Short mmCIF file of C-alpha atoms in Angstrom, two decimals:
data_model
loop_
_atom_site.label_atom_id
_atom_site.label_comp_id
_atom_site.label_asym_id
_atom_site.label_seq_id
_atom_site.Cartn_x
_atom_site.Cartn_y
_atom_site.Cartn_z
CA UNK A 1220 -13.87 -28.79 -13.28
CA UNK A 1221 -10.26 -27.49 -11.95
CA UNK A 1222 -9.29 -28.32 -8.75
CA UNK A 1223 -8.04 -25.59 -6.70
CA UNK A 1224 -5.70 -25.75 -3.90
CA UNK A 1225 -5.58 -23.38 -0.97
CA UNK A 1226 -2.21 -22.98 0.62
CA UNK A 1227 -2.41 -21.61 4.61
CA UNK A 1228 1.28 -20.39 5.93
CA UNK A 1229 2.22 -18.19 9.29
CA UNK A 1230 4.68 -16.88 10.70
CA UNK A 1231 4.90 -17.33 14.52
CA UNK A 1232 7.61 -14.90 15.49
CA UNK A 1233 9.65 -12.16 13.79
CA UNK A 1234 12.84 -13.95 13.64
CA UNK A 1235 11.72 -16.05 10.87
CA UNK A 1236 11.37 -13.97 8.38
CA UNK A 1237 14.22 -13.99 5.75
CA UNK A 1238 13.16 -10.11 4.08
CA UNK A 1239 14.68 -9.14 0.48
CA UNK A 1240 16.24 -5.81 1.84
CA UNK A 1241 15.61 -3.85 -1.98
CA UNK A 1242 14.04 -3.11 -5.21
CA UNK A 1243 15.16 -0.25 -7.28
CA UNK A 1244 13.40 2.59 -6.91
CA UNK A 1245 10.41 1.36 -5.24
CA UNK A 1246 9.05 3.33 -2.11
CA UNK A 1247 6.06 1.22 0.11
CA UNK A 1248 3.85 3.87 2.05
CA UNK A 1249 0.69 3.49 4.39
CA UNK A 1250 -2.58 4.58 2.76
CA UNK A 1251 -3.51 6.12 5.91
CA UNK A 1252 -6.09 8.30 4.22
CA UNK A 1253 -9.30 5.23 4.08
CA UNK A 1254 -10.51 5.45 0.54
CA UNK A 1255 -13.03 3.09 -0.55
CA UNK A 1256 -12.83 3.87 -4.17
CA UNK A 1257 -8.82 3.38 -3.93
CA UNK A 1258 -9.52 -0.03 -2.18
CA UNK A 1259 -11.66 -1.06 -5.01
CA UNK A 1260 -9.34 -0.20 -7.56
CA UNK A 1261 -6.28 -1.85 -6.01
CA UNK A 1262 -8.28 -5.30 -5.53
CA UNK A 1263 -9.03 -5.03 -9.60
CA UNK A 1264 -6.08 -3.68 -10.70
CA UNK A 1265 -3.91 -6.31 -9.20
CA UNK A 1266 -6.73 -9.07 -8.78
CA UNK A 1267 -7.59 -8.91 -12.59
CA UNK A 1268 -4.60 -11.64 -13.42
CA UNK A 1269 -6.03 -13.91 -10.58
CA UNK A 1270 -9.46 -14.23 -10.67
CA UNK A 1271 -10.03 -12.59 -7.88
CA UNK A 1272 -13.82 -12.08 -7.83
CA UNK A 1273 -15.39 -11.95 -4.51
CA UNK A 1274 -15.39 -7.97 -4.33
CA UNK A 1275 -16.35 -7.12 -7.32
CA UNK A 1276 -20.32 -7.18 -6.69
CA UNK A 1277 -19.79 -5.18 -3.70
CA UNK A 1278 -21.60 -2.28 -3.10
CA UNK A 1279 -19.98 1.62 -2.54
CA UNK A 1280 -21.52 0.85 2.12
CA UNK A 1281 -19.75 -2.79 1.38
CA UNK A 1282 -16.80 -1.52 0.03
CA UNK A 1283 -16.74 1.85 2.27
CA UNK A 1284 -17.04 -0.57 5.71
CA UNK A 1285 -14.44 -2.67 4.70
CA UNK A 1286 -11.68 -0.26 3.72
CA UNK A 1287 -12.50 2.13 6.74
CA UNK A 1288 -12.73 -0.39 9.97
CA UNK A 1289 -9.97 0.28 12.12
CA UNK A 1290 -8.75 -2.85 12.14
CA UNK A 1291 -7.50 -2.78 8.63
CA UNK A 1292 -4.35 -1.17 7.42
CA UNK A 1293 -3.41 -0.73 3.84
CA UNK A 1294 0.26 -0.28 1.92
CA UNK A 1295 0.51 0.82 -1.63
CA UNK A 1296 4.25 0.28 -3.62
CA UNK A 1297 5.07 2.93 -6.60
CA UNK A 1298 7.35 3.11 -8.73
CA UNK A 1299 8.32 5.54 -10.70
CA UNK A 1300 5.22 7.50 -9.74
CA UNK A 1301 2.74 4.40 -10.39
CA UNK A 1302 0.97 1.77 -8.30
CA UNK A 1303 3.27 -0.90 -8.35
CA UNK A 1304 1.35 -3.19 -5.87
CA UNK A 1305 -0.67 -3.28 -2.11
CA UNK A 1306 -1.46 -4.97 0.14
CA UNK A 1307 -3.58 -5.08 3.22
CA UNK A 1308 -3.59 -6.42 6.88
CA UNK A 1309 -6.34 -7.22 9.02
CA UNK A 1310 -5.47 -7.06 12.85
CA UNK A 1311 -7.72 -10.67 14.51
CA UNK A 1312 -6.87 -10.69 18.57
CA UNK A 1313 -3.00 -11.08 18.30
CA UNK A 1314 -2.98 -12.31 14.92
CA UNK A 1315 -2.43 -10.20 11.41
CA UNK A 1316 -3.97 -11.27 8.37
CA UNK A 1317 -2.26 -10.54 5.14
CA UNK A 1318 -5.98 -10.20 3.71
CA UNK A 1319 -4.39 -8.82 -0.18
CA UNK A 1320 -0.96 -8.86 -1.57
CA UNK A 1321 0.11 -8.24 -4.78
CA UNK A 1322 1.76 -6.47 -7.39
CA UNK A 1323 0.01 -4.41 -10.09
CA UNK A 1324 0.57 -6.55 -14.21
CA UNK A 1325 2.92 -4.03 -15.41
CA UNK A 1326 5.31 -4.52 -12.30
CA UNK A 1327 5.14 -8.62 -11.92
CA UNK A 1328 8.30 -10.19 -13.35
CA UNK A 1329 10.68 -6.77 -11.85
CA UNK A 1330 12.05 -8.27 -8.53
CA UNK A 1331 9.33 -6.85 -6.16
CA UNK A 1332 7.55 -9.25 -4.71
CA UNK A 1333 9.84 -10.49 -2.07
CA UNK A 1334 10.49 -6.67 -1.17
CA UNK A 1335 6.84 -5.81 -0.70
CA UNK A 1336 6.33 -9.23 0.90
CA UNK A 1337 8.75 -8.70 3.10
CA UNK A 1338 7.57 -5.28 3.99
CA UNK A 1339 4.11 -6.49 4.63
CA UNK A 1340 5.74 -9.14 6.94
CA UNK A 1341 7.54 -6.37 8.91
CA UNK A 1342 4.34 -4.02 9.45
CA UNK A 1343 2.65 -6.81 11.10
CA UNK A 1344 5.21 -7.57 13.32
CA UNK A 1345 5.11 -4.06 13.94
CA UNK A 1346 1.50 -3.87 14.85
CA UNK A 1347 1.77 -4.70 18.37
CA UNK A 1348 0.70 -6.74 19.99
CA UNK A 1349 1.27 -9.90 17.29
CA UNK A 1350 2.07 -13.05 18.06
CA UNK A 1351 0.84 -14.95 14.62
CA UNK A 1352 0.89 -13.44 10.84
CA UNK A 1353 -0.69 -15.70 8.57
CA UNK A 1354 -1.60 -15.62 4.69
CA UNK A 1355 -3.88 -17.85 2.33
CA UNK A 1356 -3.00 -18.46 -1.09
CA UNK A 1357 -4.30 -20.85 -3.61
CA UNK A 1358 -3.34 -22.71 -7.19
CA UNK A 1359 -4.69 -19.95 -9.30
CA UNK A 1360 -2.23 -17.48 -7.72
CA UNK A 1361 1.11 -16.41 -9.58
CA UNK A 1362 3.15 -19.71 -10.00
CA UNK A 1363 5.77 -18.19 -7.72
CA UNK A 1364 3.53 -16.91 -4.50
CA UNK A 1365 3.69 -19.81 -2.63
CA UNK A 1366 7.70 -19.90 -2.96
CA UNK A 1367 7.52 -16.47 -2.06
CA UNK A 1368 5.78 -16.40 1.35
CA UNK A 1369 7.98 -19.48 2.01
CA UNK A 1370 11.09 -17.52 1.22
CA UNK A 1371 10.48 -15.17 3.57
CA UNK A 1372 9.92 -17.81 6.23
CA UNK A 1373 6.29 -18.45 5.88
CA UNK A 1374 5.45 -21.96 6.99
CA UNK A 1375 2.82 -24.05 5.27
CA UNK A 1376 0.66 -25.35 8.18
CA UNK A 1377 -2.97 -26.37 6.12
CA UNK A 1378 -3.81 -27.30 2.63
CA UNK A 1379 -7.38 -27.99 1.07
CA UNK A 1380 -8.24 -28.65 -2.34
CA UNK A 1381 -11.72 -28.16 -3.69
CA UNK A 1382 -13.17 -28.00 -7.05
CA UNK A 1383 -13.54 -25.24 -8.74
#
């Protein structure tokens, strides 16, 4: 068996986070429209490279309640007219969950990930009230996640290994 290691980081307070102000060409927008099928897609499309598998059982009512409660919000990245990456927050109390983040196979390697991480950052500062924004991430993530969220100014407060 593997072990895997699950990596827990927050952000306490806005000033923090170090963004990456650009990326050529890339535009970030609110899926304000709730689309479960959309949802679905974006978890495979960009989950595929990371074994994420947890969803992928889920039934159309599973996947339709998660993508349309209230309390999540969901941002898509394109470039050059395609899905570049997503990702989603979950408003807990005063706290924001980065619940998804991630860039679509084609895009990884292009400079993004610090742009769309650092948008993500700034719309849950933005959903008010927030006084925490906090992200898990684990071993079997891309090798450079973790340095990501801590570039941005993501502190690790947790880690837990397990087998896998």
């Amino acid at each position: 068996m593997t072990a895997v290691t699950t990596y827990y980081l927050e952000m306490l307070a806005r000033e923090q986070l170090c963004p990456q102000s650009d990326a050529r060409g890339v535009q970030v927008m609110e899926a304000r429209v709730k689309q479960y099928p959309f949802h679905r897609f974006l978890y495979s499309l960009v989950g595929a490279p990371w074994q994420w598998t947890d969803k992928l059982a889920w039934s159309d009512e599973q996947w339709q309640a998660y993508a349309e409660a209230v309390d999540l919000r969901t941002w898509v990245a394109y470039s050059d007219g395609a899905p570049a990456g997503y990702f989603e927050l979950q408003k807990q109390g005063t706290a924001v969950e980065i619940m998804y983040f991630g860039l679509t196979p084609a895009f990884i390697g292009r400079g993004i990930g610090g742009y769309l991480l650092s948008n993500a950052l700034q719309q849950a500062w933005d959903w008010q009230p927030v006084s925490r924004v906090w992200v898990h991430t684990c071993s079997l993530d891309h090798p450079a996640a973790l340095a990501n969220y801590q570039a941005r100014g993501m502190r690790l407060y947790r880690t837990e290994e397990e087998k896998a």
